[in-house]
PDB file of C-alpha atoms in Angstrom:
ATOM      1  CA  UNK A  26     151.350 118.984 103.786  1.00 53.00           C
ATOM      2  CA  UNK A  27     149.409 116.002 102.912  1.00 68.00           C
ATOM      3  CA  UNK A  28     147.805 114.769  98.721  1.00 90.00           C
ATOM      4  CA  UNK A  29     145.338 116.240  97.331  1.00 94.00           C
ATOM      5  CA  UNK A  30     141.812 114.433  97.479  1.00 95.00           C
ATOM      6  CA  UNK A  31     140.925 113.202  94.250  1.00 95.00           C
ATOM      7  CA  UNK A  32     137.690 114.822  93.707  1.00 96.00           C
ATOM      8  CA  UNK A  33     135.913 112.663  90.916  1.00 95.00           C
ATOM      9  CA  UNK A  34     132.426 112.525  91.236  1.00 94.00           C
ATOM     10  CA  UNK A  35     132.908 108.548  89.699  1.00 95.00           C
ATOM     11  CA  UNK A  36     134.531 107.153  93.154  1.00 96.00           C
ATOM     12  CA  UNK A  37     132.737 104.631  95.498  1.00 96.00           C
ATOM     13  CA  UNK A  38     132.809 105.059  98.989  1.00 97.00           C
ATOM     14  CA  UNK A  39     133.040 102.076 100.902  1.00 97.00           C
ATOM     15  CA  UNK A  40     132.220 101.502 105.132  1.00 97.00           C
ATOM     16  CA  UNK A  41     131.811  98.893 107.906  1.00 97.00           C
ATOM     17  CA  UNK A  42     128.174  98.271 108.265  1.00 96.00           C
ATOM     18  CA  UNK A  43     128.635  99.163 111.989  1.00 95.00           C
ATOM     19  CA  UNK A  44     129.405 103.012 110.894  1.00 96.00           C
ATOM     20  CA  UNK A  45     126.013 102.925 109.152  1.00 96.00           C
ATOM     21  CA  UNK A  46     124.619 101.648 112.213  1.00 95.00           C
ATOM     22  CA  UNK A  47     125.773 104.066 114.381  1.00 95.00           C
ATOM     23  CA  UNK A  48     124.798 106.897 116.431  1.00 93.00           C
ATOM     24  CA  UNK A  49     126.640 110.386 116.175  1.00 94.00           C
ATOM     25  CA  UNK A  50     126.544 112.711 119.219  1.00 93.00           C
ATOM     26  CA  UNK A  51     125.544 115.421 117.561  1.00 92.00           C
ATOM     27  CA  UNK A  52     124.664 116.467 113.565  1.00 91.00           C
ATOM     28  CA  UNK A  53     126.651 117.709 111.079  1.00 94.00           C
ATOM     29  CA  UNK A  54     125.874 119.511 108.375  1.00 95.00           C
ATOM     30  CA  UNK A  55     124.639 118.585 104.919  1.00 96.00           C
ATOM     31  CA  UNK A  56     127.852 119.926 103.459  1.00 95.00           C
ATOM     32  CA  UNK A  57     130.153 118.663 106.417  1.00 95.00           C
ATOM     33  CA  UNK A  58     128.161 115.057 105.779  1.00 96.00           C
ATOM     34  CA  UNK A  59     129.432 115.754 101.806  1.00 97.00           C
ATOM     35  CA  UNK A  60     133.068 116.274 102.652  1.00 95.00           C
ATOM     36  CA  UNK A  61     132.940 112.903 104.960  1.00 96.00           C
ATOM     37  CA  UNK A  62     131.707 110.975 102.015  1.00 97.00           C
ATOM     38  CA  UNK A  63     134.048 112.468  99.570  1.00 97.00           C
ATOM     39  CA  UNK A  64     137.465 111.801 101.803  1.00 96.00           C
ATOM     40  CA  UNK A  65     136.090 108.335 102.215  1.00 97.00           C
ATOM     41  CA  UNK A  66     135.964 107.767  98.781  1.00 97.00           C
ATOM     42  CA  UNK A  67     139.862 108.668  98.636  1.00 96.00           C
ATOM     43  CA  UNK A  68     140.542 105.522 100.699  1.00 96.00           C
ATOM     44  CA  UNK A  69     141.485 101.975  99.433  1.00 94.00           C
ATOM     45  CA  UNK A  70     139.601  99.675 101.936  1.00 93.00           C
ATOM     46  CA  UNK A  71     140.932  96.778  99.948  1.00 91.00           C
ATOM     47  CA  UNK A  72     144.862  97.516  99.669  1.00 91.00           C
ATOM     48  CA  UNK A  73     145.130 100.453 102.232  1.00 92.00           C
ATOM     49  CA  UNK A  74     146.683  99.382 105.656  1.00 92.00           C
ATOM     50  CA  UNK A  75     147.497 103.244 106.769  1.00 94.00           C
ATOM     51  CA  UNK A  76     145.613 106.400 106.207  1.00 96.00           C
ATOM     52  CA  UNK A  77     146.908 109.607 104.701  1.00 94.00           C
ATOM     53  CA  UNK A  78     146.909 112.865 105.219  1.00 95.00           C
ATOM     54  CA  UNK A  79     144.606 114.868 102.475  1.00 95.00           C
ATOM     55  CA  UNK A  80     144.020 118.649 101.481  1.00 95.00           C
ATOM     56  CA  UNK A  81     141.527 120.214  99.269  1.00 94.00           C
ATOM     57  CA  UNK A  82     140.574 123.436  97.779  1.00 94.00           C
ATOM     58  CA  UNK A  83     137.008 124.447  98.718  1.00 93.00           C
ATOM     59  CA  UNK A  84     136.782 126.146  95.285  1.00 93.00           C
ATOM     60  CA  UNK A  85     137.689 122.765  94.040  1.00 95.00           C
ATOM     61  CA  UNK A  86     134.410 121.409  96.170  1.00 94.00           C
ATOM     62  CA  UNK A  87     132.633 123.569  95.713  1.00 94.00           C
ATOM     63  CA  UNK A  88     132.934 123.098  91.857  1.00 94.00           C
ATOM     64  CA  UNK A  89     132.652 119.517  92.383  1.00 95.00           C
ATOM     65  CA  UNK A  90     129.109 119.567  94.529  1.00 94.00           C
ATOM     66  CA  UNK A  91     128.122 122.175  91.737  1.00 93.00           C
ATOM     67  CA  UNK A  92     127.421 125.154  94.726  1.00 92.00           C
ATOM     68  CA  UNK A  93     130.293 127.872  93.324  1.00 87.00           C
ATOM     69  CA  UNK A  94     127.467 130.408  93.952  1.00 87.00           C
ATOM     70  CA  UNK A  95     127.686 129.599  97.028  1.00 85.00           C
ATOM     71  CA  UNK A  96     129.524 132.628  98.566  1.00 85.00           C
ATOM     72  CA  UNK A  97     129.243 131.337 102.125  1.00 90.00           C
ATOM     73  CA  UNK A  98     131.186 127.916 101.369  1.00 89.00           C
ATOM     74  CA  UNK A  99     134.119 129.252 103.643  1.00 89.00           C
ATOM     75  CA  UNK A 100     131.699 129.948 106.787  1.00 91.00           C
ATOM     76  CA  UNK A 101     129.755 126.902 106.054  1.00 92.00           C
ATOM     77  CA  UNK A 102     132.693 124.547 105.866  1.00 91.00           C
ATOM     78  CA  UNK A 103     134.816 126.193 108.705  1.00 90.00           C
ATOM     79  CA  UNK A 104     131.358 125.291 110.851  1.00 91.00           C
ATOM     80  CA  UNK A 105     131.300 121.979 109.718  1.00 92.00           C
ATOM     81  CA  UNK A 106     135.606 121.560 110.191  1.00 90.00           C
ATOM     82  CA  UNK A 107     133.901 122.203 113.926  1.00 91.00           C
ATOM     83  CA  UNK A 108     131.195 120.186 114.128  1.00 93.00           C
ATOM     84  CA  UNK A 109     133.140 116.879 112.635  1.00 93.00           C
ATOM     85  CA  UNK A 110     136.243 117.253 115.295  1.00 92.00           C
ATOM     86  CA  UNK A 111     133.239 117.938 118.384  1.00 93.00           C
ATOM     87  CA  UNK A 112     131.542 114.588 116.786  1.00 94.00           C
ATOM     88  CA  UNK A 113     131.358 111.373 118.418  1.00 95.00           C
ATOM     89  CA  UNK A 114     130.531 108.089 116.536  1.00 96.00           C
ATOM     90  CA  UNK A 115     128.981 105.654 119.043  1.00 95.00           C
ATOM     91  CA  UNK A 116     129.303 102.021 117.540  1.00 94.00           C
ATOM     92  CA  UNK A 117     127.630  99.597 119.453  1.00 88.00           C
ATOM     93  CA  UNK A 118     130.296  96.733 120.282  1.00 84.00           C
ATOM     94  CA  UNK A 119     129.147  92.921 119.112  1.00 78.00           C
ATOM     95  CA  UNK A 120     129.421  90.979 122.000  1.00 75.00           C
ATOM     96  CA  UNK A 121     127.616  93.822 124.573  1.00 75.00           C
ATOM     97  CA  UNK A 122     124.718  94.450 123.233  1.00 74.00           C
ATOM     98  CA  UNK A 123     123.972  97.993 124.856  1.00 76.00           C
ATOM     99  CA  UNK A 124     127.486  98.867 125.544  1.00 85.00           C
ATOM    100  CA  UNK A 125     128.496 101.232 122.928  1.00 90.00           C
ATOM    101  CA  UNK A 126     132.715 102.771 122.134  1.00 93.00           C
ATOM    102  CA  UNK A 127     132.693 106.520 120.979  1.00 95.00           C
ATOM    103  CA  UNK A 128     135.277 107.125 118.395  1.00 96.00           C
ATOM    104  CA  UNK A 129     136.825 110.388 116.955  1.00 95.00           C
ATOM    105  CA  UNK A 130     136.232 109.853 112.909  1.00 95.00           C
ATOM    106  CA  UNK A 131     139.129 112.185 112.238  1.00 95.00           C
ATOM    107  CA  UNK A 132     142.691 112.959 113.820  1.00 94.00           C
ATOM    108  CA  UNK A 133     142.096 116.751 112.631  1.00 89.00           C
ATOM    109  CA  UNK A 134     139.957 118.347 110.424  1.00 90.00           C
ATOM    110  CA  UNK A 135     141.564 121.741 110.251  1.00 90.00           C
ATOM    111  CA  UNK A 136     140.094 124.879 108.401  1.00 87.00           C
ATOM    112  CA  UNK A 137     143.240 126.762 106.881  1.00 87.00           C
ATOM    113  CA  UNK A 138     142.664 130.444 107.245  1.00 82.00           C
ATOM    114  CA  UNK A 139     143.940 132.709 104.230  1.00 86.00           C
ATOM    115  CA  UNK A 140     144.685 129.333 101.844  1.00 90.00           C
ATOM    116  CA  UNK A 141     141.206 128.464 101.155  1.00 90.00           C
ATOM    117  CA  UNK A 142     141.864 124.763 101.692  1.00 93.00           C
ATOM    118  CA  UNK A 143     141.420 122.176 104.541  1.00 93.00           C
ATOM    119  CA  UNK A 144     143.432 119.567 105.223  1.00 95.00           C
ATOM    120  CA  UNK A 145     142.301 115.832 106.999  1.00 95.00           C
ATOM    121  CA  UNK A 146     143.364 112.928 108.275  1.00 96.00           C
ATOM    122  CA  UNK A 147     141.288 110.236 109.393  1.00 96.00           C
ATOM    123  CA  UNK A 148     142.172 108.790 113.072  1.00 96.00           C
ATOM    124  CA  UNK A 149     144.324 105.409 113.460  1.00 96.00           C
ATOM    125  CA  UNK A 150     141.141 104.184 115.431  1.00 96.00           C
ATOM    126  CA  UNK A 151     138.659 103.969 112.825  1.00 97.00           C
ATOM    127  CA  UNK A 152     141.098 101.513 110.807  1.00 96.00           C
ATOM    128  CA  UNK A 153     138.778  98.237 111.432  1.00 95.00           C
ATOM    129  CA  UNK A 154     136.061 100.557 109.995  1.00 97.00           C
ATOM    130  CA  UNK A 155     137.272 101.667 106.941  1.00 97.00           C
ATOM    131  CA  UNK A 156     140.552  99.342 105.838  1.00 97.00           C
ATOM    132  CA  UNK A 157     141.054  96.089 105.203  1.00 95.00           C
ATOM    133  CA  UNK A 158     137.320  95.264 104.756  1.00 95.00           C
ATOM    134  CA  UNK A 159     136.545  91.764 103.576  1.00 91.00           C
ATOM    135  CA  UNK A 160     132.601  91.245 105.058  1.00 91.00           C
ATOM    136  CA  UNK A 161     129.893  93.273 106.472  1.00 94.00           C
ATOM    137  CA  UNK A 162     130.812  96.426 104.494  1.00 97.00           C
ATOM    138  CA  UNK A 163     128.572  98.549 102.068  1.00 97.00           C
ATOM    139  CA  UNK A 164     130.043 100.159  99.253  1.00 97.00           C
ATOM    140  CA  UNK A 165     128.208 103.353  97.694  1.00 97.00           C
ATOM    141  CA  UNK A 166     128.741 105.394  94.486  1.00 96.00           C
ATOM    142  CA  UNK A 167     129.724 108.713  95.675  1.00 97.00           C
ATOM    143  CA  UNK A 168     127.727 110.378  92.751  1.00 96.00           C
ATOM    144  CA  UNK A 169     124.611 109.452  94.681  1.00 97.00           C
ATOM    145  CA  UNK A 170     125.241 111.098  97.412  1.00 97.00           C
ATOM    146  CA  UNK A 171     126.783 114.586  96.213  1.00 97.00           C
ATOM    147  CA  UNK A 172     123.269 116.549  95.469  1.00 96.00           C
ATOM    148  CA  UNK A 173     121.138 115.586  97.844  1.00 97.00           C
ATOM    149  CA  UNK A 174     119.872 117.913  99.632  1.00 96.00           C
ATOM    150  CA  UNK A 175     117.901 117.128 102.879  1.00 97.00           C
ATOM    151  CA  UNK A 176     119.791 116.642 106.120  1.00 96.00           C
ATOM    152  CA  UNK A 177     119.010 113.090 106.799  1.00 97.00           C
ATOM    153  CA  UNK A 178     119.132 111.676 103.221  1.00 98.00           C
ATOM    154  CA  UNK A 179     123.315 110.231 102.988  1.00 98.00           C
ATOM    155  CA  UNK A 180     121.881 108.246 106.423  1.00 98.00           C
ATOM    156  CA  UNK A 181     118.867 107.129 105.614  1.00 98.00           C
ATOM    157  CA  UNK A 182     120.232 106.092 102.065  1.00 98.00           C
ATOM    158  CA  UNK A 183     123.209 104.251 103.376  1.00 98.00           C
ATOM    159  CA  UNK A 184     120.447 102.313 105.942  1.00 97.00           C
ATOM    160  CA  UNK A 185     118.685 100.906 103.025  1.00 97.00           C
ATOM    161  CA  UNK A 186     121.902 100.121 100.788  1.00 96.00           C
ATOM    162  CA  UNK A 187     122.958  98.347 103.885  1.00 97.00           C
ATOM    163  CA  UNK A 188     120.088  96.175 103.643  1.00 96.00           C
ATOM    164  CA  UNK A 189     119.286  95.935 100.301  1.00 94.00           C
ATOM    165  CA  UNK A 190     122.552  94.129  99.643  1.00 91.00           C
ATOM    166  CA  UNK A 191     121.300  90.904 101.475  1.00 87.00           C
ATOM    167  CA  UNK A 192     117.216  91.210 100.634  1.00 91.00           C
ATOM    168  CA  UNK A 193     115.501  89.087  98.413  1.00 84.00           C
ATOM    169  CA  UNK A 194     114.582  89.769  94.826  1.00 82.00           C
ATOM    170  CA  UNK A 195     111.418  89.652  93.716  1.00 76.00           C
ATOM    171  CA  UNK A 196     109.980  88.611  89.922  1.00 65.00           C
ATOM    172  CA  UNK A 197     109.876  91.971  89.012  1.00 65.00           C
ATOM    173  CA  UNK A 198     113.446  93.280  89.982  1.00 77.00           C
ATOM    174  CA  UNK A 199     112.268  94.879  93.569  1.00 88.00           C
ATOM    175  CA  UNK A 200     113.387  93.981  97.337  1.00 93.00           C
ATOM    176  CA  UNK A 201     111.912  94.438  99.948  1.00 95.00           C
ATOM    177  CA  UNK A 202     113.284  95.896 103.378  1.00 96.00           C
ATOM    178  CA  UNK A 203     112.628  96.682 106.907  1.00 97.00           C
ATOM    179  CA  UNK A 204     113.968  99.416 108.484  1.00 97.00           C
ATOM    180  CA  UNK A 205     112.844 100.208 112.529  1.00 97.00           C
ATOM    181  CA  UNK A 206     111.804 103.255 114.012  1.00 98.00           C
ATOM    182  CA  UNK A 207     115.147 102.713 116.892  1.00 96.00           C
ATOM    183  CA  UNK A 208     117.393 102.329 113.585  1.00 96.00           C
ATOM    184  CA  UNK A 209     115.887 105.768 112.090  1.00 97.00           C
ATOM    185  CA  UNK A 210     116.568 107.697 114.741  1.00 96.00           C
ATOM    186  CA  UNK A 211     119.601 105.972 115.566  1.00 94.00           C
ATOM    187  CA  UNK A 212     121.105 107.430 112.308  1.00 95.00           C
ATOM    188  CA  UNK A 213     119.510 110.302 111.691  1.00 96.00           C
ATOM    189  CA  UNK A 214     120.429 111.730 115.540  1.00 94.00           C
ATOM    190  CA  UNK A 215     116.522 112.099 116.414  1.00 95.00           C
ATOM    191  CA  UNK A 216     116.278 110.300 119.376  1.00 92.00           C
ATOM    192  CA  UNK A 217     114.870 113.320 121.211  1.00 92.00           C
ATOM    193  CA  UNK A 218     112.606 115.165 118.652  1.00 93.00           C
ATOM    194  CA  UNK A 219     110.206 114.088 116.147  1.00 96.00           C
ATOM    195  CA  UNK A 220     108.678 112.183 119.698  1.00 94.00           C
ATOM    196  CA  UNK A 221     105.229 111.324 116.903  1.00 96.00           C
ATOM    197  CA  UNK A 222     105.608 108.753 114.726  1.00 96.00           C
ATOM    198  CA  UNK A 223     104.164 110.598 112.383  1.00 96.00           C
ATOM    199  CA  UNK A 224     106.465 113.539 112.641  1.00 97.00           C
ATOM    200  CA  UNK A 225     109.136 111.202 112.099  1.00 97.00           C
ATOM    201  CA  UNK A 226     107.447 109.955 108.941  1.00 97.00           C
ATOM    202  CA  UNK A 227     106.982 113.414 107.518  1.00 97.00           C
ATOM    203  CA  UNK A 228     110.033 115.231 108.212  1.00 97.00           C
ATOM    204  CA  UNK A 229     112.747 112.381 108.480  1.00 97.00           C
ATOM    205  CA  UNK A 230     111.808 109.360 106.558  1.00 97.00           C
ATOM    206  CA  UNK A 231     109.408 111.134 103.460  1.00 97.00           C
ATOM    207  CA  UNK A 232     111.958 114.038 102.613  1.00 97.00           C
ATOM    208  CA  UNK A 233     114.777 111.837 102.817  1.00 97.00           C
ATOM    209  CA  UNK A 234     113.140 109.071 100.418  1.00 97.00           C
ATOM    210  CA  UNK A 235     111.825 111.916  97.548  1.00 96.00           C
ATOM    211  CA  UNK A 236     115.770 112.905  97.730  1.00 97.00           C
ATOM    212  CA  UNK A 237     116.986 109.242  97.075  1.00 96.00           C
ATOM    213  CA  UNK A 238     114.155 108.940  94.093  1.00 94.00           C
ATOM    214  CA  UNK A 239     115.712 112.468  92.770  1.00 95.00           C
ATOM    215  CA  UNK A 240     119.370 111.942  93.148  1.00 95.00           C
ATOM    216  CA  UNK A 241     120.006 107.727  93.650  1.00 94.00           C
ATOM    217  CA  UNK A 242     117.337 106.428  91.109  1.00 87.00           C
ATOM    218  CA  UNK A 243     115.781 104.060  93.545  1.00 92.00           C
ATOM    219  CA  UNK A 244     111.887 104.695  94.247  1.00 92.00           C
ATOM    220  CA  UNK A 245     110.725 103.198  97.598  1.00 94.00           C
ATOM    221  CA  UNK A 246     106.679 102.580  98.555  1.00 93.00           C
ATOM    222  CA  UNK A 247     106.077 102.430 101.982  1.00 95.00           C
ATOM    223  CA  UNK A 248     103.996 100.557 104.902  1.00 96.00           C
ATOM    224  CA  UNK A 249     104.132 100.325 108.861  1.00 97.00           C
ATOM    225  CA  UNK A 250     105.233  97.535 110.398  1.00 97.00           C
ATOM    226  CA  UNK A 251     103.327  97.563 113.701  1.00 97.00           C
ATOM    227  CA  UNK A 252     103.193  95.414 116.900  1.00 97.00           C
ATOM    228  CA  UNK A 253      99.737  94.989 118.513  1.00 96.00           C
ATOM    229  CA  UNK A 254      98.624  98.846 117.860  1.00 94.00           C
ATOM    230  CA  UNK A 255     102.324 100.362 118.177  1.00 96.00           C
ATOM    231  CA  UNK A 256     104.232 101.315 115.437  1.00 97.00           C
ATOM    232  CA  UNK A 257     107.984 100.127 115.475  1.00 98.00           C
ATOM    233  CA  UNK A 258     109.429 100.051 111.885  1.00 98.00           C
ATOM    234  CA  UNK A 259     108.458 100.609 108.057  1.00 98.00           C
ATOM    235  CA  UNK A 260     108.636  98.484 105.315  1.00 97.00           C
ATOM    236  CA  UNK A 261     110.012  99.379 102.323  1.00 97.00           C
ATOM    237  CA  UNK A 262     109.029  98.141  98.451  1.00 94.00           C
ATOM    238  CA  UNK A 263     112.510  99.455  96.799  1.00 94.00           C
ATOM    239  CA  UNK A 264     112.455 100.027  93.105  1.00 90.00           C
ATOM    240  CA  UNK A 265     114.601 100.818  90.500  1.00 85.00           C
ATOM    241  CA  UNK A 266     113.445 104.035  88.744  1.00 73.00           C
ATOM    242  CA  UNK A 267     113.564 102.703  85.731  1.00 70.00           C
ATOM    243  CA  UNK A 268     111.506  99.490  86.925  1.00 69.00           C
ATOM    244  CA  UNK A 269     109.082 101.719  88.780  1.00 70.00           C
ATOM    245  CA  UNK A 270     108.302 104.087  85.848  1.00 67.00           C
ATOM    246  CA  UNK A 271     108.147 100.536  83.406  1.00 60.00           C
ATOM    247  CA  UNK A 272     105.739  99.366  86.409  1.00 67.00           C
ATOM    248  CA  UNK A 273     103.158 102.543  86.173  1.00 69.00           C
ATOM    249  CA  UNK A 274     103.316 101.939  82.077  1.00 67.00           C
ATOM    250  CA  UNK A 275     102.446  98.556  82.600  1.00 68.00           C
ATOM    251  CA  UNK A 276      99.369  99.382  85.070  1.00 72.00           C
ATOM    252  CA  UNK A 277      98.398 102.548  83.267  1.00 63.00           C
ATOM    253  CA  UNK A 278      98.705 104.531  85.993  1.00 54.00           C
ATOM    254  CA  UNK A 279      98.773 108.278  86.257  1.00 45.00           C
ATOM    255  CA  UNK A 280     101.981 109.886  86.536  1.00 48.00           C
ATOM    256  CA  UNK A 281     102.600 110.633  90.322  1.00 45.00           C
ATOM    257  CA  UNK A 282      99.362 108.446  91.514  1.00 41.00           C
ATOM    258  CA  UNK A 283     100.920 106.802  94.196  1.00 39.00           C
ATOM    259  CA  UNK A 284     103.645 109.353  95.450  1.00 44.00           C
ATOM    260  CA  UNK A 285     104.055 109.446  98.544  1.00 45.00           C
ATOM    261  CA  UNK A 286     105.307 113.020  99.087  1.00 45.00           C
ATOM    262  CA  UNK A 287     102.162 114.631  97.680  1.00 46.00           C
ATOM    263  CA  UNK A 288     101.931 116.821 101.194  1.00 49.00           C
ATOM    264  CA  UNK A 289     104.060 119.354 102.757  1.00 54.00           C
ATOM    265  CA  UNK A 290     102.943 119.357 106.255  1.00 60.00           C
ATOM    266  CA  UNK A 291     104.773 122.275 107.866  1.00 64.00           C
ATOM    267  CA  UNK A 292     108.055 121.454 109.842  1.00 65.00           C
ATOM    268  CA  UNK A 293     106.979 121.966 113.503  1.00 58.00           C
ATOM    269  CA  UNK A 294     109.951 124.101 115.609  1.00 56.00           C
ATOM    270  CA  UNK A 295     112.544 122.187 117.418  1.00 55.00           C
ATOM    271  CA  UNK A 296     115.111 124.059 120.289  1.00 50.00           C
ATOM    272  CA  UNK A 297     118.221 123.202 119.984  1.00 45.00           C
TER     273      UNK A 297
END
């Protein structure tokens, strides 16, 4: 029948930095994203040479990701028990640039109809991913993760941990970081929409960046980084919170002066 996840909020979840890199053949959703996360966290990438077979209670995760209100957690996770087996994780392989493997992240993720649980097992393949990692890896505090609450946020967040683990420091305990536009929508699965840059800024990059600064405690200030007149990447100015707000004391500026998600500019409609 398989252990039960262990579904403390204090766990770090750890990955290959090619995982974060990758592209995923379709979304998954918010809460689907969640449950990844969380059965990550129940692996030992250090001692692990195997996975296991796990099963949890949905009124268990529910409790844990603080939604038991949430009477459709059944529909919303049996969706999601759909969307992870249909998903493809395209990692692009290190000596063909271009070429690119598509891996199955789990062996089954089955929805178990009239127990309220689900039971998972990640597949043998994505061993070099998640075991036995020694370099290139980014390790994440699960807690960070749990309540955010905009569909590109986990990605975009483990993007900048990614990088922020090898940028420099600057005098006043901030780093800062690059991230291109190919790498956004690379993660994020917007290839095909958000074609404006701009769009892409407002409804990808700015939503996701407000939830970090709400749920991670890292405030980022942004710029372009352009070539000739084309814009191919932003740089990021990644705070602390704590430095940030010390920062605004320090310059007497006005509380929320230099947010940058001051607008709302209305979502435009995408076909699926």
């Amino acid at each position: 029948m398989g252990d039960w996840l262990d579904l403390s909020k204090n766990h770090k979840f750890v990955q290959d930095n090619r995982m974060i890199k990758a592209q995923y053949s379709r979304n998954i959703s918010l809460i689907g994203q969640k449950i990844v996360r969380i059965a990550i966290a129940n692996v030992n990438s250090v001692d692990d040479d195997t996975f296991f077979t796990y099963r949890v209670k949905l009124s268990h995760l529910a409790k844990l990701l603080e939604i038991e209100k949430n009477k459709d957690i059944y529909r919303d996770v049996k969706k999601a028990a759909g969307e992870i087996l249909e998903t493809k994780i395209l990692i692009e392989q290190e000596r063909k640039k271009g070429s690119f493997r598509q891996y199955n992240l789990f062996s089954y993720f089955d929805y178990n109809d009239g127990e309220g649980t689900v039971t998972i097992r990640f597949n043998p393949d994505m061993n070099e991913f998640l075991l036995k990692l020694k370099k290139d890896f980014t390790q994440i505090a699960l807690e960070d993760v749990l309540f955010m609450s905009h569909k590109y946020s986990i990605r975009i967040y483990e993007l900048i941990r990614m990088k922020l683990k090898r940028a420099k420091v600057y005098g006043d305990q901030h780093k800062k970081i690059e991230i291109t536009v190919d790498e956004i929508r690379k993660a994020t699965n917007t290839v095909n929409i958000y074609k404006q840059i701009g769009q892409l800024k407002d409804f990808v990059l700015l939503p996701a960046l407000k939830d970090i600064e709400n749920n991670a405690s890292y405030h980022c200030e942004m710029e372009y980084i352009k070539e000739g007149r084309k814009i191919v990447g932003f740089e990021l100015d990644v705070w602390s919170i704590n430095g940030w707000q010390y920062k605004q004391l320090q310059s007497n500026q006005i509380d929320g002066q230099l947010s940058l998600f001051d607008e709302s500019p209305e979502e435009p409609h995408i076909e699926n």
